[in-house]
Short mmCIF file of C-alpha atoms in Angstrom, two decimals:
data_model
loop_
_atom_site.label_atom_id
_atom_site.label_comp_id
_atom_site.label_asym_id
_atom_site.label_seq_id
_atom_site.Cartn_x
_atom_site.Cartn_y
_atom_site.Cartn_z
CA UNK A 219 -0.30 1.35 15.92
CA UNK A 220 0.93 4.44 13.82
CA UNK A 221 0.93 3.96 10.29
CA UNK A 222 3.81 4.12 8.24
CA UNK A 223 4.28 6.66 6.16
CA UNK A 224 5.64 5.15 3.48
CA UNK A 225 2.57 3.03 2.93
CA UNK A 226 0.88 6.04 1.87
CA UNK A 227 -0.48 5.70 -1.71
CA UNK A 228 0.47 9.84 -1.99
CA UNK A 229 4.18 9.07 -0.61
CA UNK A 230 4.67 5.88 -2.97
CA UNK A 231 3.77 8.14 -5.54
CA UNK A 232 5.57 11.02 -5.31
CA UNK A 233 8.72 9.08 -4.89
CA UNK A 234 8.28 7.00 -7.82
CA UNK A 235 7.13 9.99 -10.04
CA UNK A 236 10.67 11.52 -8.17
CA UNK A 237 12.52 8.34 -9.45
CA UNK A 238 11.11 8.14 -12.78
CA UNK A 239 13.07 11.75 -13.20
CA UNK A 240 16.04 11.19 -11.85
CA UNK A 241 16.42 8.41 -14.04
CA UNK A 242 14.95 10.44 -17.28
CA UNK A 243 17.78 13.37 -16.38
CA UNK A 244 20.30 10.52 -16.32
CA UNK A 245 19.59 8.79 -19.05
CA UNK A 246 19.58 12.47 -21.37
CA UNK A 247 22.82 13.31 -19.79
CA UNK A 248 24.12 9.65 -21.23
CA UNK A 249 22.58 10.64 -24.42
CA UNK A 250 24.69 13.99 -23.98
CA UNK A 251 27.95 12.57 -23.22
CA UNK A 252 27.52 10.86 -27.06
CA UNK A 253 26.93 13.61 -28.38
CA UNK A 254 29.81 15.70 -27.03
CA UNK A 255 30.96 14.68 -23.76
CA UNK A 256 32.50 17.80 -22.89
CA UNK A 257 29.92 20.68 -22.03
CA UNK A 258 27.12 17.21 -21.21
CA UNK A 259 26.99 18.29 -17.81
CA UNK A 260 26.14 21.50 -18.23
CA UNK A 261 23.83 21.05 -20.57
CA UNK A 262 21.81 19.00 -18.58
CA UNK A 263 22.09 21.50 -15.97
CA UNK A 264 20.84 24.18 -18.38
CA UNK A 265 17.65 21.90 -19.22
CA UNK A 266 17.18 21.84 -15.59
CA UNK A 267 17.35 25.49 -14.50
CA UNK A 268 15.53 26.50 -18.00
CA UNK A 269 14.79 30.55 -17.09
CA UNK A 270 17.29 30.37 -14.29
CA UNK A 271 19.64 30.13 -16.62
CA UNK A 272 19.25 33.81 -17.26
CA UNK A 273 20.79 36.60 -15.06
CA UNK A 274 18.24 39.39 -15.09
CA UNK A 275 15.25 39.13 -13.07
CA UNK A 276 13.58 40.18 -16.11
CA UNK A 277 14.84 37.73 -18.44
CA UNK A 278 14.21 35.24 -15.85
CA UNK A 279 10.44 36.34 -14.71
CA UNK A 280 9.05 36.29 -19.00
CA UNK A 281 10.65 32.67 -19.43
CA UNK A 282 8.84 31.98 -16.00
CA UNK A 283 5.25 32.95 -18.01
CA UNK A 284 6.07 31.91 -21.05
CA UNK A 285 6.48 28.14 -19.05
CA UNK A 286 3.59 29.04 -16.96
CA UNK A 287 1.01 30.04 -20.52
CA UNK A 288 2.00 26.87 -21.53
CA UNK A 289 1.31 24.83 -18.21
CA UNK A 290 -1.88 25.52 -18.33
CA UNK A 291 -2.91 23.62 -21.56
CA UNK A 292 -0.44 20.76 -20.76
CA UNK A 293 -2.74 20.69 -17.53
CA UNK A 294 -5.95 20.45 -19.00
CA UNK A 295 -4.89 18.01 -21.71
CA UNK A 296 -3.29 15.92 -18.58
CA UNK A 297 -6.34 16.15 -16.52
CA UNK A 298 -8.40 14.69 -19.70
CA UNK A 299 -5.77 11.70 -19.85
CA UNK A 300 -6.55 10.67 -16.22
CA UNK A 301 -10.22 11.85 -15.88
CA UNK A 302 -10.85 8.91 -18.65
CA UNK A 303 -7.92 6.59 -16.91
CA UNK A 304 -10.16 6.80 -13.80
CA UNK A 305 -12.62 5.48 -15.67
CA UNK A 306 -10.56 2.43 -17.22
CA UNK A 307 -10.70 4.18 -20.59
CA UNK A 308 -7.27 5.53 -22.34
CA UNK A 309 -7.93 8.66 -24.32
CA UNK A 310 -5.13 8.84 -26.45
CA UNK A 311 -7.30 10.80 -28.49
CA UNK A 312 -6.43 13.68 -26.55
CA UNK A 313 -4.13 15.12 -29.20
CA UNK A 314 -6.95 15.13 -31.35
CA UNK A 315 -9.62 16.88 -29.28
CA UNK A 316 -6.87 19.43 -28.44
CA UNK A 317 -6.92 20.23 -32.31
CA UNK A 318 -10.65 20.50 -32.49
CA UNK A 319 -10.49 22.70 -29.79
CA UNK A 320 -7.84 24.98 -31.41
CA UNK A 321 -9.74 24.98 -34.44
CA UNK A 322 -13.07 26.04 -33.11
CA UNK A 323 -11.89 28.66 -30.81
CA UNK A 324 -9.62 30.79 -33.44
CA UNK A 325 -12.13 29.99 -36.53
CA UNK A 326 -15.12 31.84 -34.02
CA UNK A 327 -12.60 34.54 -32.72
CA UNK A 328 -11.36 35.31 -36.26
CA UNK A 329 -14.36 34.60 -38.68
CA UNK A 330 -17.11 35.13 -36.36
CA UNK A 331 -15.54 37.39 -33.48
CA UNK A 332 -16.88 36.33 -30.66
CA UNK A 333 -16.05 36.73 -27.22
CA UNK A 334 -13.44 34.58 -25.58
CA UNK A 335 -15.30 33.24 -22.82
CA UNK A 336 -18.01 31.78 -25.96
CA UNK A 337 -15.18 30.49 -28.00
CA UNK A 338 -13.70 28.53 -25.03
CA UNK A 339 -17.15 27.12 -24.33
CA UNK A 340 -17.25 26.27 -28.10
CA UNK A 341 -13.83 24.28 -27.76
CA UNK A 342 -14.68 22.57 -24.91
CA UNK A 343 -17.80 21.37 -26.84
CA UNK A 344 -16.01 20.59 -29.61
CA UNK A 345 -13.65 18.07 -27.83
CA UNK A 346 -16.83 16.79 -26.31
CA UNK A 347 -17.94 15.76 -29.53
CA UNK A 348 -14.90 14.03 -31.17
CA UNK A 349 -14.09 12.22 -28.01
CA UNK A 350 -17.22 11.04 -27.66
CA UNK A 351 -17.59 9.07 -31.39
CA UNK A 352 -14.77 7.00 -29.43
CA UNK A 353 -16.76 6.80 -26.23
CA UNK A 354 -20.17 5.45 -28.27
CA UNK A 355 -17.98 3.22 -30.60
CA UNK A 356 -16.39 1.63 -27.16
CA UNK A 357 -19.75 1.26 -25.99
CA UNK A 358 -21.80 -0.16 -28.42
CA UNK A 359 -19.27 -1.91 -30.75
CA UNK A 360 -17.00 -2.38 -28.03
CA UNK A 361 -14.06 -0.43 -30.43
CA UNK A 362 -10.74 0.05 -28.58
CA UNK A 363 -10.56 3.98 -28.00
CA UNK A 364 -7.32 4.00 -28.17
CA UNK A 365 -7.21 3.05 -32.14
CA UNK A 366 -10.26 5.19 -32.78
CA UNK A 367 -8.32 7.96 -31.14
CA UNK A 368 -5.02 8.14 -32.81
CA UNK A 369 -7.35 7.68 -35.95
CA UNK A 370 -9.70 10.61 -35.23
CA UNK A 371 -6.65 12.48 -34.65
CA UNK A 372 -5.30 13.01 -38.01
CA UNK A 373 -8.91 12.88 -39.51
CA UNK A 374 -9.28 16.26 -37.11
CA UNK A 375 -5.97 17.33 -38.19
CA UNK A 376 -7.05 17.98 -41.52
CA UNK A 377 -10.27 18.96 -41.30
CA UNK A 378 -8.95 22.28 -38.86
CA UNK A 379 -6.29 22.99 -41.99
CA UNK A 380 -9.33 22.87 -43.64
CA UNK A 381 -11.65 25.20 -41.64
CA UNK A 382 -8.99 27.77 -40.82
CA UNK A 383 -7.70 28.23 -44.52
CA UNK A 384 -9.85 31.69 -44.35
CA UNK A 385 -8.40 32.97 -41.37
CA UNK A 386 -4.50 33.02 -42.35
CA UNK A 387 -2.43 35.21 -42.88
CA UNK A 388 -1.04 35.52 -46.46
CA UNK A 389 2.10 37.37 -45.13
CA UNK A 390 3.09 35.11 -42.42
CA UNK A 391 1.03 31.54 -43.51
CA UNK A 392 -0.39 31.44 -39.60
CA UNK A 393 -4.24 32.84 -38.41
CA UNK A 394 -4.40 36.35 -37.78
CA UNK A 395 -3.34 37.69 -34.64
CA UNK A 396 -5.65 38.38 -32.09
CA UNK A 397 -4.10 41.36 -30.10
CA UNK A 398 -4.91 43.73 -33.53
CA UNK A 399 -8.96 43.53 -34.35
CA UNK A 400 -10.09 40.72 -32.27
CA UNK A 401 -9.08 41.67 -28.73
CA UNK A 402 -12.38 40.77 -27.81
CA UNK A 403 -11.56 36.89 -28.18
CA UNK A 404 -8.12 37.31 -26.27
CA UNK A 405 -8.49 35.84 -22.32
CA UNK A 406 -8.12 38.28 -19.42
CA UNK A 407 -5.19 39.40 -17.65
CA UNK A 408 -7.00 40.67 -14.35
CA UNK A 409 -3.91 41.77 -13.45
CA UNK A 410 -1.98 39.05 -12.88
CA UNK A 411 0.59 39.74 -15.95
CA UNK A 412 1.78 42.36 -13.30
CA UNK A 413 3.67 39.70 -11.33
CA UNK A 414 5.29 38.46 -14.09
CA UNK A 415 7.41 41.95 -15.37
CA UNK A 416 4.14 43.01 -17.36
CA UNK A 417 4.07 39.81 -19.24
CA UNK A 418 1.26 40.18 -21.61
CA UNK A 419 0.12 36.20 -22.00
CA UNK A 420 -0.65 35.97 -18.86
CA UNK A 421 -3.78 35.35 -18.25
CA UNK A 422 -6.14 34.08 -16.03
CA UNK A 423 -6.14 30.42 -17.61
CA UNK A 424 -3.80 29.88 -15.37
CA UNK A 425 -5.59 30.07 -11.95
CA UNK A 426 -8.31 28.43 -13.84
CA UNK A 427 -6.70 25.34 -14.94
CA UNK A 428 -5.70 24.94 -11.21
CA UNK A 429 -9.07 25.27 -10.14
CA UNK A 430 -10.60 22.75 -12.85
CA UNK A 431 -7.97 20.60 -11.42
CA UNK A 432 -8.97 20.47 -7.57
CA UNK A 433 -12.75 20.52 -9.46
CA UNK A 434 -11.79 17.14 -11.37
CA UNK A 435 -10.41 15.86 -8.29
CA UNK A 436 -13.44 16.52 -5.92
CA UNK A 437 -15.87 15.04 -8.76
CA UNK A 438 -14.43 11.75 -8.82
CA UNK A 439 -13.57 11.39 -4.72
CA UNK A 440 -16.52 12.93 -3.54
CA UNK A 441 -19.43 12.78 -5.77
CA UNK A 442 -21.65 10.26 -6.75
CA UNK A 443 -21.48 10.77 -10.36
CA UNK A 444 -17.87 10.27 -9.78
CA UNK A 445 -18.29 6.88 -7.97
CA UNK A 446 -20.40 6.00 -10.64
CA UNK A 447 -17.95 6.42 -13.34
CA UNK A 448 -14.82 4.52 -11.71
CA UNK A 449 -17.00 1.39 -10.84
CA UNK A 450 -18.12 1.35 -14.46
CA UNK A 451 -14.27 1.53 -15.23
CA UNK A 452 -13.46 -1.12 -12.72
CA UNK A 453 -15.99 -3.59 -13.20
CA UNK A 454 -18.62 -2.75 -16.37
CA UNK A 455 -20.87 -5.59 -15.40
CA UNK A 456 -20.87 -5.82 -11.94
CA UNK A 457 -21.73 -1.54 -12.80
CA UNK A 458 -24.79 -2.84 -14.78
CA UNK A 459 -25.99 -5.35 -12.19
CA UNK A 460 -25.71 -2.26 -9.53
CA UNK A 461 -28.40 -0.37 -11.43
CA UNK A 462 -25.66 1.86 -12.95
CA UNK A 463 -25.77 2.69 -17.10
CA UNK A 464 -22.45 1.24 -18.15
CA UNK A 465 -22.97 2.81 -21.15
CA UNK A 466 -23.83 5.91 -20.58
CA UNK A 467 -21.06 6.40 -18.50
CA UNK A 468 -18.62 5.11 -21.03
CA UNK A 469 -19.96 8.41 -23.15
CA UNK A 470 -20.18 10.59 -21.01
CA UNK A 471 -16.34 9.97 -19.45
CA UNK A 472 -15.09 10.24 -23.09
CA UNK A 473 -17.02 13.58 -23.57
CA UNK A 474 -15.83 15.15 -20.32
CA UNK A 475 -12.17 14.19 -21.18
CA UNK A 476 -12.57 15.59 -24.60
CA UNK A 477 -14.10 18.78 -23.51
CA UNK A 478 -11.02 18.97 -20.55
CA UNK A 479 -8.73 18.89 -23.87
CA UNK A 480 -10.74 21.31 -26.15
CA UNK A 481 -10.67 23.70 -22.99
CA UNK A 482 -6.86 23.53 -23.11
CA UNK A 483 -6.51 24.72 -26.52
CA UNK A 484 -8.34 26.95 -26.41
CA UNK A 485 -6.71 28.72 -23.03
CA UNK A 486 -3.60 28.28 -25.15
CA UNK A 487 -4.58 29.91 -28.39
CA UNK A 488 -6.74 32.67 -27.43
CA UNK A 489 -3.86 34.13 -25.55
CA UNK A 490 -2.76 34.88 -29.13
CA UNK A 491 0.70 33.54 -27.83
CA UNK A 492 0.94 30.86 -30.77
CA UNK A 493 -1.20 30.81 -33.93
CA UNK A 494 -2.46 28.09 -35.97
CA UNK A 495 0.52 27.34 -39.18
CA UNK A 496 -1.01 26.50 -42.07
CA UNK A 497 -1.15 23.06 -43.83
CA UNK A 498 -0.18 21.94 -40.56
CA UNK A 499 1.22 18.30 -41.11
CA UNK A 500 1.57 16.97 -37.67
CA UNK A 501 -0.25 17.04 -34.47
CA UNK A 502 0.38 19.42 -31.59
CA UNK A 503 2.52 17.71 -28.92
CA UNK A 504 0.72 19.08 -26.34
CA UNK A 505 -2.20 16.17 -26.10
CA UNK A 506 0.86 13.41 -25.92
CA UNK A 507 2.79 15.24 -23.08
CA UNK A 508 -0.64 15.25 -21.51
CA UNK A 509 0.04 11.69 -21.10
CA UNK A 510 3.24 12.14 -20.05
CA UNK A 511 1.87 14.69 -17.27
CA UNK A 512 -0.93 12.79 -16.36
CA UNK A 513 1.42 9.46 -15.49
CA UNK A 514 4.67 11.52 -13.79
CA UNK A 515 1.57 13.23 -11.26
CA UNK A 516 0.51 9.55 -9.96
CA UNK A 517 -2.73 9.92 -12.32
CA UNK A 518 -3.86 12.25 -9.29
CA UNK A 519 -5.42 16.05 -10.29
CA UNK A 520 -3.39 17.66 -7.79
CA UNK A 521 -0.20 15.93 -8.86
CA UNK A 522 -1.06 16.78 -12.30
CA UNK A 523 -0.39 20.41 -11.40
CA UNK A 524 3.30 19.59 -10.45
CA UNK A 525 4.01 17.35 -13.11
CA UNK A 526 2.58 19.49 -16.05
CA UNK A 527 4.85 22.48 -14.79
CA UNK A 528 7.75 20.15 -14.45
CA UNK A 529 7.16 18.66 -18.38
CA UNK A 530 6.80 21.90 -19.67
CA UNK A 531 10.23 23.05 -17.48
CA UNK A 532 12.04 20.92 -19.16
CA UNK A 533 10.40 21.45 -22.65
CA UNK A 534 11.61 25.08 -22.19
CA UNK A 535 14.90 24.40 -20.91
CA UNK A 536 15.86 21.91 -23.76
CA UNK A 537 15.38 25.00 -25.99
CA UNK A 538 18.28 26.97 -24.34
CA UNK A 539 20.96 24.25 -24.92
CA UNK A 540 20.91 24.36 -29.36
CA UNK A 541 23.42 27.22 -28.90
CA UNK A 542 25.48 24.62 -27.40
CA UNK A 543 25.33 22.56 -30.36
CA UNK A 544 22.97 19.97 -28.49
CA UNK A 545 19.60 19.36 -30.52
CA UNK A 546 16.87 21.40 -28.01
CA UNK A 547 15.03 17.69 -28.77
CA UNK A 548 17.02 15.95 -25.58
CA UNK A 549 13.78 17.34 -23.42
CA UNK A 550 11.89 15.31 -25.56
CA UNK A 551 13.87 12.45 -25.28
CA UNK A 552 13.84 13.26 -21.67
CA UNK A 553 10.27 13.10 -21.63
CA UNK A 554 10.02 9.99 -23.44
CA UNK A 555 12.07 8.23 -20.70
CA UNK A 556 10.04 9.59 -18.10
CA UNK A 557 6.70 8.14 -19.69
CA UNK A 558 8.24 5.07 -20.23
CA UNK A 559 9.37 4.65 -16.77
CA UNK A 560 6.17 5.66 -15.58
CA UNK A 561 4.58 2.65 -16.65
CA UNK A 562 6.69 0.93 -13.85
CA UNK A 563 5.18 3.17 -10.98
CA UNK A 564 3.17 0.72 -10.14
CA UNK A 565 5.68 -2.26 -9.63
CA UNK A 566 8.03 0.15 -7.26
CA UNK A 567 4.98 1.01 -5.89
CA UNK A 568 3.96 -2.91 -4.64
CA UNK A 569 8.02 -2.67 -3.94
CA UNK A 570 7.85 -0.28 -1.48
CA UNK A 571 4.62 -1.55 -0.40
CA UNK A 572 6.22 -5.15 0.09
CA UNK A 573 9.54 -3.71 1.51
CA UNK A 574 7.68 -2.21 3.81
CA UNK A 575 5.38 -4.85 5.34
CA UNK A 576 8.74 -7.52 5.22
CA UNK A 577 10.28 -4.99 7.63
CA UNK A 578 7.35 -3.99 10.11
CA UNK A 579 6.54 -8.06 10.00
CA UNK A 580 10.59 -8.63 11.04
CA UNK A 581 10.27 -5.81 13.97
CA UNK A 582 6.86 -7.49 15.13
CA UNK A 583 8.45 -10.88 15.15
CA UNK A 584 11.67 -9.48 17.12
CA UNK A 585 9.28 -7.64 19.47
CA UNK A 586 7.67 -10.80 20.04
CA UNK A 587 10.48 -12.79 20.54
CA UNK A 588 11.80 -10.14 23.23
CA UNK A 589 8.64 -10.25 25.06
CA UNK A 590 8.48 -13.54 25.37
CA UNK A 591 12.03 -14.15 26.79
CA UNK A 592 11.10 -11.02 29.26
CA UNK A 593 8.36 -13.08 30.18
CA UNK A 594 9.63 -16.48 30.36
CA UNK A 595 12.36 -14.92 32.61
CA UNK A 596 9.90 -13.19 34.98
CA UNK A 597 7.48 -16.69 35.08
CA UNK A 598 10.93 -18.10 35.92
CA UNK A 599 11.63 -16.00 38.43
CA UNK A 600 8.59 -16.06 40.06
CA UNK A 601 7.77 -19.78 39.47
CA UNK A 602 11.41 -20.50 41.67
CA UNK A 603 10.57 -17.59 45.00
CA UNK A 604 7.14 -19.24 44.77
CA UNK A 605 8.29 -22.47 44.79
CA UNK A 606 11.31 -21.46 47.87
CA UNK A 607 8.78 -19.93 49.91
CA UNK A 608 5.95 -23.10 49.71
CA UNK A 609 9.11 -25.22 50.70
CA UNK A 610 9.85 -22.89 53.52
CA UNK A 611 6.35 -22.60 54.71
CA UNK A 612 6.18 -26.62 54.88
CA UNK A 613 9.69 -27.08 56.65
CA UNK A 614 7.95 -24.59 59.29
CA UNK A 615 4.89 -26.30 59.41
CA UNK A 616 6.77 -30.04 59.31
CA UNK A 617 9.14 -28.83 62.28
CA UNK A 618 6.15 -27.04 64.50
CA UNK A 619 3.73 -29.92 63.93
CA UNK A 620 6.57 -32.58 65.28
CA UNK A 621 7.74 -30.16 68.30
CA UNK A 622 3.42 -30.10 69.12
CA UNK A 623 2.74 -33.65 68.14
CA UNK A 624 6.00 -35.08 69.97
CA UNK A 625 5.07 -38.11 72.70
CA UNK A 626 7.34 -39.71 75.22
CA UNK A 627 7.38 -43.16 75.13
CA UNK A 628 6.59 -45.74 78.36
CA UNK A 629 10.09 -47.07 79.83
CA UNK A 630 9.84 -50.62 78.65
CA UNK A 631 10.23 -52.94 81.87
CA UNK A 632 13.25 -56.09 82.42
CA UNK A 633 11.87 -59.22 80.91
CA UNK A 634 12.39 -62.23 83.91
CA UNK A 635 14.75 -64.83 82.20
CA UNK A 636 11.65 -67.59 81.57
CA UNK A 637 9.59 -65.14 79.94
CA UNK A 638 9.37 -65.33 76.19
CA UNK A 639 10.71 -62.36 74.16
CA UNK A 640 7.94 -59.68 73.38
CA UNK A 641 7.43 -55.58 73.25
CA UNK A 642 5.97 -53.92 76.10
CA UNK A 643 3.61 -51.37 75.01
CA UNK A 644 2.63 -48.06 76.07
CA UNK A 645 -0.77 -47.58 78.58
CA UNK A 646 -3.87 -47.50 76.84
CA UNK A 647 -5.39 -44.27 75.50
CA UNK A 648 -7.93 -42.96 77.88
CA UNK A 649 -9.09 -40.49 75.18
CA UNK A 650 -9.11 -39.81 71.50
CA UNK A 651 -6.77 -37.11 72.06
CA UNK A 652 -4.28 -39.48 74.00
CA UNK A 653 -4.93 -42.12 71.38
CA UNK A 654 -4.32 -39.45 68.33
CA UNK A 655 -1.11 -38.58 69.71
CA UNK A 656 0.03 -42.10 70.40
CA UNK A 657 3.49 -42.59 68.06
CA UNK A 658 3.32 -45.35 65.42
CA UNK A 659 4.71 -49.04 66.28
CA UNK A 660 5.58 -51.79 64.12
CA UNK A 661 5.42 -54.53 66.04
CA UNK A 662 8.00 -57.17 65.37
CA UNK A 663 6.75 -60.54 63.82
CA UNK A 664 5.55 -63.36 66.46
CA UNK A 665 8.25 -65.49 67.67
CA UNK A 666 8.52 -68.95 66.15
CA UNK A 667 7.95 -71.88 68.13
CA UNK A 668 11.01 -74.09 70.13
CA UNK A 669 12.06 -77.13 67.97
CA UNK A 670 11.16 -79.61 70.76
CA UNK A 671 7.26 -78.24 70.33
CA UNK A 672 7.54 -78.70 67.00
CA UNK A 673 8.78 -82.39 67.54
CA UNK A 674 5.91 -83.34 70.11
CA UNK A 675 3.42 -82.14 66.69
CA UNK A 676 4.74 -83.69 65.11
CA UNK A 677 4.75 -87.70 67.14
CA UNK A 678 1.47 -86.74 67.41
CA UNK A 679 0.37 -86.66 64.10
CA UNK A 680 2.33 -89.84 63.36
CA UNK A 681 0.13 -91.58 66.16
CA UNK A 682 -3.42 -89.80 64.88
CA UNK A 683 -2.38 -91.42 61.33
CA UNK A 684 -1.35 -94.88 62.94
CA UNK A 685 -4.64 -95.36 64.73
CA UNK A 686 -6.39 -94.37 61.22
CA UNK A 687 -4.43 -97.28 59.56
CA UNK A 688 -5.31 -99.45 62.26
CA UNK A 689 -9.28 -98.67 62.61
CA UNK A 690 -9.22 -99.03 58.24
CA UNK A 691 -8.14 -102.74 58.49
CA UNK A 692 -10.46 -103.64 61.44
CA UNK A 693 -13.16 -102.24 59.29
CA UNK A 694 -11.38 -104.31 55.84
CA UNK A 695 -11.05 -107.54 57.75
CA UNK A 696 -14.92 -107.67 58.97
CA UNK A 697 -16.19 -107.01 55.33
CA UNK A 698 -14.15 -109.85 54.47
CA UNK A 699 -16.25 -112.31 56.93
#
């Protein structure tokens, strides 16, 4: 039997991740209509186009990379949200390790000048590291990561002010830019800034955060490391009693989704699109639209991709509507929505799921239901010619077996007028055959006897018991002598 397709996980979940933005859109265009219900709707149509909005091709191709340079961060710090949901671990610490990552990267580009390719490695590690004081307080204290994560992330907040004080700029109170002596540490084009109008922040992060993607999603579906790591978040013990080390694992996811995040910053950063500010009193948004990403994509690395774009879409396009006296903050709201709303994926999810199996369970039953009244109409059909033709065949047989088995009788003789009343029957069989064929007679019962007969008997018997009486007193009388 074909399989519906709407009891594909994939399908569910791209049409709940769909529903979760209509109703995000919606509820910002409500939000709108407060605000000034006049130009709401276009508003919300300008958050949605975002660099459509523009009429050159040019205007229109540098908002599409400076959406795309920003994707590609917002992927990595998605992929670290779900690469430790996998897992059964919630790395809201991913804020954090993106700010580690930021900080390492720029303070080795700037103050030591290395090369970009060393400076990403050195984010990625330094992610590693933070995320994984979370991962070895879950495992051996058993520490919820998601409070030692949002605490780790203003502790690494402060300590990056700290490192990068020596690389600002006094003029502008941000780290130096990287395009004047440190082109060294700025990421590759390859070329690819060429499809974009000569956009200069494109790089090839971009490609590469795709690729780490489909690599994330091929370690944990296809690898054993990556079966490992899920059954430890499914079931830690029943991990342990497999010969798997629960613990270990528990690090080691933490420091893989920490490094994902550190990695993003740094593809970010050493663009030299954005500097660090300085004194810096909140953390980047980037790690908490991560989780935003990670959710809206089905907690899938390939609908991470889509998501992340679509978050950062928005997050772009809410910036083109403050000249319409709207606060460019209504993506964020929108975002909000959509995060919140994710966390009911999975009940329209079992929805669908149960929608779906109420109606293929209503079109078996009707199925059945036909095929049964085809068949009881066809057993019906045949059960009644069956039965006609048996009654035929023994009406034939009935009618030729009394034409062959038909005898004629012996003419029964006058009676003389003194003979008593009786049958006259046929001639004796000769042979078995004769006396096979011989018709059935039921003889009448024998004639009773004339009265007068009867009356004779009966003197008869009164005389027998006389001479009895008679003999009894002769016998009497000589006992007597």
């Amino acid at each position: 039997m074909k399989k519906n397709i709407l009891k594909s996980g994939a399908v569910q979940s791209l049409i709940a991740s769909l529903l979760c933005i209509v109703l995000g859109l919606f509820i910002g265009w409500i939000v709108l209509l407060f605000i000034n219900p006049t130009g709401a709707g276009e508003a919300i149509l300008a958050v949605i186009k975002n660099f459509l909005n523009y009429s050159k091709t040019a205007l229109q191709l540098k908002n599409l990379g400076n959406t795309l340079v920003k994707t590609a961060p917002l992927l990595m710090c998605a992929l670290s949200v779900l690469f430790a949901y996998k897992v059964g671990l919630f790395n809201i610490g991913a804020a954090g390790q993106y700010v580690a990552g930021a900080g390492v990267a720029l303070y080795l580009a700037i103050a030591v000048q290395w090369p970009w390719w060393a400076c990403c490695l050195a984010a990625m590690l330094a992610g590693a590291l933070l995320a994984s004081i979370s991962g070895l307080l879950k495992a051996t204290r058993n520490v919820n990561e998601v409070i030692s994560g949002i605490m780790l992330n203003w502790i690494c907040l402060y300590l990056v002010n700290m490192l990068l004080a020596p690389c600002q700029n006094s003029n502008t109170s941000e780290t130096y830019a990287l395009a004047g002596d440190y082109t060294d540490a700025m990421i590759p084009t390859l070329g690819l800034n060429t499809l974009l109008n000569d956009h200069k922040y494109v790089t090839i992060a971009i490609p590469v955060a795709v690729l780490i993607a489909l690599l994330v999603w091929y370690i944990l579906s296809k690898t054993k490391l990556g079966y490992e790591l899920c059954a430890t978040g499914l079931n830690k013990d029943a991990a342990k009693y497999a010969g798997m080390k629960g613990r270990f694992n528990i690090i080691l996811t933490m420091a893989i989704s920490g490094g994902l995040a550190g990695l993003g910053a740094a593809m970010y950063y050493l663009t030299d699109m954005a500097r660090w500010p300085a004194a810096v009193a909140s953390v980047p948004s980037m790690g908490f639209n991560g989780i935003a990403a990670a959710f809206l994509g089905g907690l899938h690395p390939i609908g991470a991709i889509f998501s992340s774009f679509f978050i950062q879409h928005i997050t772009d396009g809410g910036a083109s509507i403050t000249s319409k006296g709207y606060p460019q903050e209504i993506s964020s709201l929108i975002s909000a929505v959509i995060i919140y709303m994710c966390a009911f994926v999975l009940f329209i999810r079992q929805t669908m799921s149960r929608t779906v199996d109420d109606r293929a369970a209503s079109r078996r039953a009707r199925l059945v239901s036909e095929t049964r009244s085809i068949l009881h109409n066809e057993l019906n059909d045949e059960f009644n010619e069956a039965v006609a033709a048996t009654v035929n065949q023994e009406m034939e047989k009935s009618a030729r077996s009394a034409a062959e088995s038909s005898v004629s009788l012996t003419k029964i003789p006058a009676l003389p007028e003194t003979a008593e009343p009786s049958f006259a029957l046929p001639e004796p069989a000769q042979t078995e055959e004769e006396y096979a064929e011989l018709p059935t007679v039921i003889l009448r019962k024998e004639a009773e006897p004339e009265p007068d007969k009867k009356k004779k008997d009966k003197d008869k018997k009164k005389d027998k018991d006389k001479k009895k009486d008679k003999d009894k007193k002769k016998k009497k009388g000589g006992d007597d002598r």
